Structures are given as structure tokens and as C-alpha cells.
Amino acid sequence: MMATPARATMVLILCLLCCYAPVLSSAAAADFLKCLSAYESARVWGERYFGAANFKRLAITKGKTDPSDFFRNEQSIPPLVPRK
């Protein structure tokens, strides 16, 4: 009997959490995860997904409307706050 896709996904997630929990709890991993949403890091996937001009425009708009990045998730566009 095959597992349903949802159940198979949950089993995979549980296995990954059990195996990688010690790695993810280190200070170096936490620092790495904090900087993932920086503009320079996100630019690689953002320019491919939205186009170079659109990604920069969206990041500037996010910087004007949400400069503290309150509405943040791993897939959101990071704010690009213009320097004065």
C-alpha cells in the first residue's frame, strides 16, 4: 500500500527535522538564515523570477512601505531602502 502524497511529505519533513536539528540550532546557521533575505542574496532568484528591473522596483517599493521588514517570510522580497 502506497502512502498518500501528503503523508509522504510529512514523513520527509519529520525525517529532515530529526536529522538536521543539531545543525540548524548552531549560531552559525542562525546567522546564515538571518542574512538570506538581504537584497544581494535575494537578487539571484529575484531577478530570474521577476526580471531585473521589476525586482529592483519591487524591492524599493517594499523599502518605502515596509522598511523594517515586518511582513517577512522566506519568499518575500527584501526591502531596499535608498541611502540618503
PDB file of C-alpha atoms in Angstrom:
ATOM      1  CA  MET A   1       0.000   0.000   0.000  1.00  0.00           C
ATOM      2  CA  MET A   2       1.407   3.392  -1.002  1.00  0.00           C
ATOM      3  CA  ALA A   3       1.309   6.390   1.290  1.00  0.00           C
ATOM      4  CA  THR A   4      -0.637   9.403   0.190  1.00  0.00           C
ATOM      5  CA  PRO A   5       1.468  12.342  -1.058  1.00  0.00           C
ATOM      6  CA  ALA A   6       0.573  14.440   1.990  1.00  0.00           C
ATOM      7  CA  ARG A   7       1.620  11.666   4.369  1.00  0.00           C
ATOM      8  CA  ALA A   8       4.828  11.040   2.446  1.00  0.00           C
ATOM      9  CA  THR A   9       5.628  14.752   2.618  1.00  0.00           C
ATOM     10  CA  MET A  10       5.060  14.826   6.372  1.00  0.00           C
ATOM     11  CA  VAL A  11       7.322  11.800   6.848  1.00  0.00           C
ATOM     12  CA  LEU A  12      10.038  13.524   4.826  1.00  0.00           C
ATOM     13  CA  ILE A  13       9.701  16.737   6.846  1.00  0.00           C
ATOM     14  CA  LEU A  14       9.903  14.816  10.132  1.00  0.00           C
ATOM     15  CA  CYS A  15      12.989  12.948   8.956  1.00  0.00           C
ATOM     16  CA  LEU A  16      14.679  16.179   7.900  1.00  0.00           C
ATOM     17  CA  LEU A  17      13.858  17.875  11.195  1.00  0.00           C
ATOM     18  CA  CYS A  18      15.256  14.975  13.194  1.00  0.00           C
ATOM     19  CA  CYS A  19      18.438  14.709  11.133  1.00  0.00           C
ATOM     20  CA  TYR A  20      19.206  18.419  10.765  1.00  0.00           C
ATOM     21  CA  ALA A  21      18.057  19.780  14.145  1.00  0.00           C
ATOM     22  CA  PRO A  22      21.607  19.871  15.597  1.00  0.00           C
ATOM     23  CA  VAL A  23      22.914  21.658  12.502  1.00  0.00           C
ATOM     24  CA  LEU A  24      20.112  24.219  12.385  1.00  0.00           C
ATOM     25  CA  SER A  25      20.440  25.123  16.052  1.00  0.00           C
ATOM     26  CA  SER A  26      24.029  26.357  15.808  1.00  0.00           C
ATOM     27  CA  ALA A  27      24.815  30.079  15.944  1.00  0.00           C
ATOM     28  CA  ALA A  28      26.444  29.997  12.508  1.00  0.00           C
ATOM     29  CA  ALA A  29      23.303  28.536  10.959  1.00  0.00           C
ATOM     30  CA  ALA A  30      21.182  31.196  12.656  1.00  0.00           C
ATOM     31  CA  ASP A  31      23.399  33.978  11.290  1.00  0.00           C
ATOM     32  CA  PHE A  32      23.238  32.444   7.830  1.00  0.00           C
ATOM     33  CA  LEU A  33      19.445  32.253   7.942  1.00  0.00           C
ATOM     34  CA  LYS A  34      19.191  35.908   9.033  1.00  0.00           C
ATOM     35  CA  CYS A  35      21.054  37.201   6.008  1.00  0.00           C
ATOM     36  CA  LEU A  36      19.217  35.086   3.437  1.00  0.00           C
ATOM     37  CA  SER A  37      16.663  37.794   2.767  1.00  0.00           C
ATOM     38  CA  ALA A  38      19.184  40.556   2.202  1.00  0.00           C
ATOM     39  CA  TYR A  39      18.783  42.220  -1.148  1.00  0.00           C
ATOM     40  CA  GLU A  40      22.082  40.952  -2.544  1.00  0.00           C
ATOM     41  CA  SER A  41      21.312  37.365  -1.585  1.00  0.00           C
ATOM     42  CA  ALA A  42      17.764  37.508  -2.895  1.00  0.00           C
ATOM     43  CA  ARG A  43      18.765  39.256  -6.090  1.00  0.00           C
ATOM     44  CA  VAL A  44      19.910  35.988  -7.688  1.00  0.00           C
ATOM     45  CA  TRP A  45      16.482  34.344  -7.564  1.00  0.00           C
ATOM     46  CA  GLY A  46      14.523  37.617  -7.660  1.00  0.00           C
ATOM     47  CA  GLU A  47      15.921  38.766 -10.982  1.00  0.00           C
ATOM     48  CA  ARG A  48      15.194  35.385 -12.515  1.00  0.00           C
ATOM     49  CA  TYR A  49      11.687  35.260 -11.119  1.00  0.00           C
ATOM     50  CA  PHE A  50      10.549  38.875 -11.569  1.00  0.00           C
ATOM     51  CA  GLY A  51      13.078  40.245 -14.063  1.00  0.00           C
ATOM     52  CA  ALA A  52      15.975  42.557 -13.131  1.00  0.00           C
ATOM     53  CA  ALA A  53      14.135  45.876 -13.439  1.00  0.00           C
ATOM     54  CA  ASN A  54      10.958  44.611 -11.781  1.00  0.00           C
ATOM     55  CA  PHE A  55      12.785  43.048  -8.822  1.00  0.00           C
ATOM     56  CA  LYS A  56      14.663  46.258  -8.025  1.00  0.00           C
ATOM     57  CA  ARG A  57      11.455  48.290  -8.365  1.00  0.00           C
ATOM     58  CA  LEU A  58       9.585  45.876  -6.073  1.00  0.00           C
ATOM     59  CA  ALA A  59      12.405  45.950  -3.501  1.00  0.00           C
ATOM     60  CA  ILE A  60      12.404  49.777  -3.479  1.00  0.00           C
ATOM     61  CA  THR A  61       8.613  49.791  -3.078  1.00  0.00           C
ATOM     62  CA  LYS A  62       8.903  47.309  -0.201  1.00  0.00           C
ATOM     63  CA  GLY A  63      11.570  49.555   1.354  1.00  0.00           C
ATOM     64  CA  LYS A  64       9.207  52.540   1.231  1.00  0.00           C
ATOM     65  CA  THR A  65       6.158  50.712   2.572  1.00  0.00           C
ATOM     66  CA  ASP A  66       7.791  48.234   4.998  1.00  0.00           C
ATOM     67  CA  PRO A  67      11.361  49.398   5.774  1.00  0.00           C
ATOM     68  CA  SER A  68      11.639  47.325   8.966  1.00  0.00           C
ATOM     69  CA  ASP A  69      10.607  44.161   7.060  1.00  0.00           C
ATOM     70  CA  PHE A  70       7.758  43.470   9.484  1.00  0.00           C
ATOM     71  CA  PHE A  71       5.831  41.415   6.903  1.00  0.00           C
ATOM     72  CA  ARG A  72       8.677  38.994   6.229  1.00  0.00           C
ATOM     73  CA  ASN A  73       8.695  35.399   5.112  1.00  0.00           C
ATOM     74  CA  GLU A  74      11.327  33.336   3.367  1.00  0.00           C
ATOM     75  CA  GLN A  75       9.909  34.010  -0.081  1.00  0.00           C
ATOM     76  CA  SER A  76       9.173  37.701   0.292  1.00  0.00           C
ATOM     77  CA  ILE A  77      11.070  40.442  -1.458  1.00  0.00           C
ATOM     78  CA  PRO A  78      13.555  42.117   0.905  1.00  0.00           C
ATOM     79  CA  PRO A  79      13.240  45.874   1.411  1.00  0.00           C
ATOM     80  CA  LEU A  80      15.747  48.065  -0.412  1.00  0.00           C
ATOM     81  CA  VAL A  81      15.871  51.338   1.488  1.00  0.00           C
ATOM     82  CA  PRO A  82      17.558  54.102  -0.530  1.00  0.00           C
ATOM     83  CA  ARG A  83      20.529  55.701   1.229  1.00  0.00           C
ATOM     84  CA  LYS A  84      20.321  59.433   1.805  1.00  0.00           C
TER      85      LYS A  84
END
